[in-house]
Amino acid sequence: MALMTSRFADGLAVGSDLVEAAENAVGQALSRLSGPADLVCFFICGDDPEDVARAGQAAMKLAPEAHVIGCSATGVIGDGQGVELTPAVSAWAATLEGARLTTFALETLTAEDRFVVVGLPERGGDDHVAILLADPYTFPTDAFVERSVDVLGDLPLIGGLANGLQGRGSVRLFADGEIYTEGAIGVLLSGPVKISTVVSQGCRPIGPSMVVTASEDNLLLELAGQPALARLEDIVSDLDEDDRELVASGLQIGLAMDEYAERHERGDFLIRGVIGIDPDREAVAIGDIVEIGRTVRFQVRDAATADEDLYDLLDAHREELGKVDGALLFSCNGRGSAMFGTADHDPVALRDTLGPIGVAGFFAAGEVGPVAGHNHVHGFTASVLVFSSAAGGP
């Protein structure tokens, strides 16, 4: 629960009457603000997509002077806790004096055998970040985010993939009074507001860093001049029993973001999944395309590693920024109770490290956030948009 005099506040309401829950959650957030709301974000978990739509419509009507965005989800975060797979609404409101906010809705068109995304706002010289909420079933989020530099330059993107308890067709997106059943929506934040991002991928390296010496599409054929599968088997054979179990439950690989670094440790990699092996070619298949010459390092993930990674990143962020006033949290739906045994882990971590600030968000089907200055879509991460006191650049 945020302080009564904060520029950022959150609210949470649990109950099967989603319209009532939306009115309660948004009302809580608005009542705890020190001034008029400029931006309101809300997130709805509900069984019936039409009930979700009605709740979203009600939420948008409560702040007619503010820019409002929201989405459906399989779990929501607010009031210092997470609620999974249960009808609930979380809300977040912010007073951003002097900031410029531009909401947008994106759709995909087919032109000359290729997809074209339309609806992007015009860029300005003082843009800081764009919050992106997307329907994973109808919007090419991975391709759009990976190629965002072509049209958005170095603008950071932060957010998540929405979902619904009924899966495909149940996603609802909301922006400034409109309801969308496909595509993506968001808001561009510009002007005198201090914003930064934290992306916790929660992995720990195993084995040495190695250069890719042969590859084909998403197949690693050789690592450091040896068959990739043989390299992996050597690494696994040297692990203790606990780490071997982590490898068996879901091996990851890190792609080094700075090839010129003397060492590559935890946090220096973009994490991608290992999705299979090809014994005939002694190759390892991963969830990305890696060029020859790239440095990689195998990784494992567990609750302890993910916990340590998030706390370390947030502690460092707080020390660098000083006073933090509010945050939006986009946490993977594979975290929460599935990873930590509790849905509250990530919001509690933010409260422990950043203080009793206004924090809300949702459990996403994929998270969007920058790593080493480049936007990516992630899995099993906590992507956080942090608002600090002082005006200025990000």
GROMACS .gro file of N, CA, C and O in nm, residues 213 221-231 282:
model
   52
  213THR      N    1   3.208  -2.111  -3.272
  213THR     CA    2   3.296  -2.125  -3.388
  213THR      C    3   3.227  -2.189  -3.508
  213THR      O    4   3.284  -2.190  -3.618
  221LEU      N    5   2.676  -2.548  -3.347
  221LEU     CA    6   2.748  -2.666  -3.397
  221LEU      C    7   2.881  -2.686  -3.326
  221LEU      O    8   2.918  -2.798  -3.292
  222GLU      N    9   2.954  -2.576  -3.306
  222GLU     CA   10   3.084  -2.583  -3.238
  222GLU      C   11   3.098  -2.470  -3.138
  222GLU      O   12   3.056  -2.356  -3.164
  223LEU      N   13   3.155  -2.504  -3.024
  223LEU     CA   14   3.188  -2.404  -2.922
  223LEU      C   15   3.337  -2.417  -2.892
  223LEU      O   16   3.385  -2.526  -2.857
  224ALA      N   17   3.409  -2.308  -2.911
  224ALA     CA   18   3.554  -2.306  -2.889
  224ALA      C   19   3.624  -2.418  -2.966
  224ALA      O   20   3.717  -2.483  -2.916
  225GLY      N   21   3.576  -2.442  -3.089
  225GLY     CA   22   3.642  -2.536  -3.178
  225GLY      C   23   3.606  -2.681  -3.158
  225GLY      O   24   3.659  -2.768  -3.227
  226GLN      N   25   3.516  -2.711  -3.064
  226GLN     CA   26   3.475  -2.848  -3.036
  226GLN      C   27   3.324  -2.863  -3.059
  226GLN      O   28   3.250  -2.764  -3.051
  227PRO      N   29   3.275  -2.984  -3.087
  227PRO     CA   30   3.130  -3.002  -3.103
  227PRO      C   31   3.055  -2.947  -2.983
  227PRO      O   32   3.092  -2.973  -2.868
  228ALA      N   33   2.948  -2.874  -3.009
  228ALA     CA   34   2.876  -2.807  -2.901
  228ALA      C   35   2.820  -2.906  -2.799
  228ALA      O   36   2.824  -2.881  -2.678
  229LEU      N   37   2.768  -3.020  -2.846
  229LEU     CA   38   2.712  -3.117  -2.754
  229LEU      C   39   2.819  -3.176  -2.664
  229LEU      O   40   2.795  -3.199  -2.544
  230ALA      N   41   2.937  -3.201  -2.718
  230ALA     CA   42   3.046  -3.253  -2.636
  230ALA      C   43   3.086  -3.152  -2.529
  230ALA      O   44   3.114  -3.189  -2.414
  231ARG      N   45   3.090  -3.025  -2.566
  231ARG     CA   46   3.122  -2.919  -2.469
  231ARG      C   47   3.019  -2.919  -2.356
  231ARG      O   48   3.053  -2.909  -2.238
  282GLU      N   49   2.581  -3.348  -3.330
  282GLU     CA   50   2.645  -3.305  -3.204
  282GLU      C   51   2.621  -3.156  -3.181
  282GLU      O   52   2.710  -3.083  -3.140
   0.00000   0.00000   0.00000
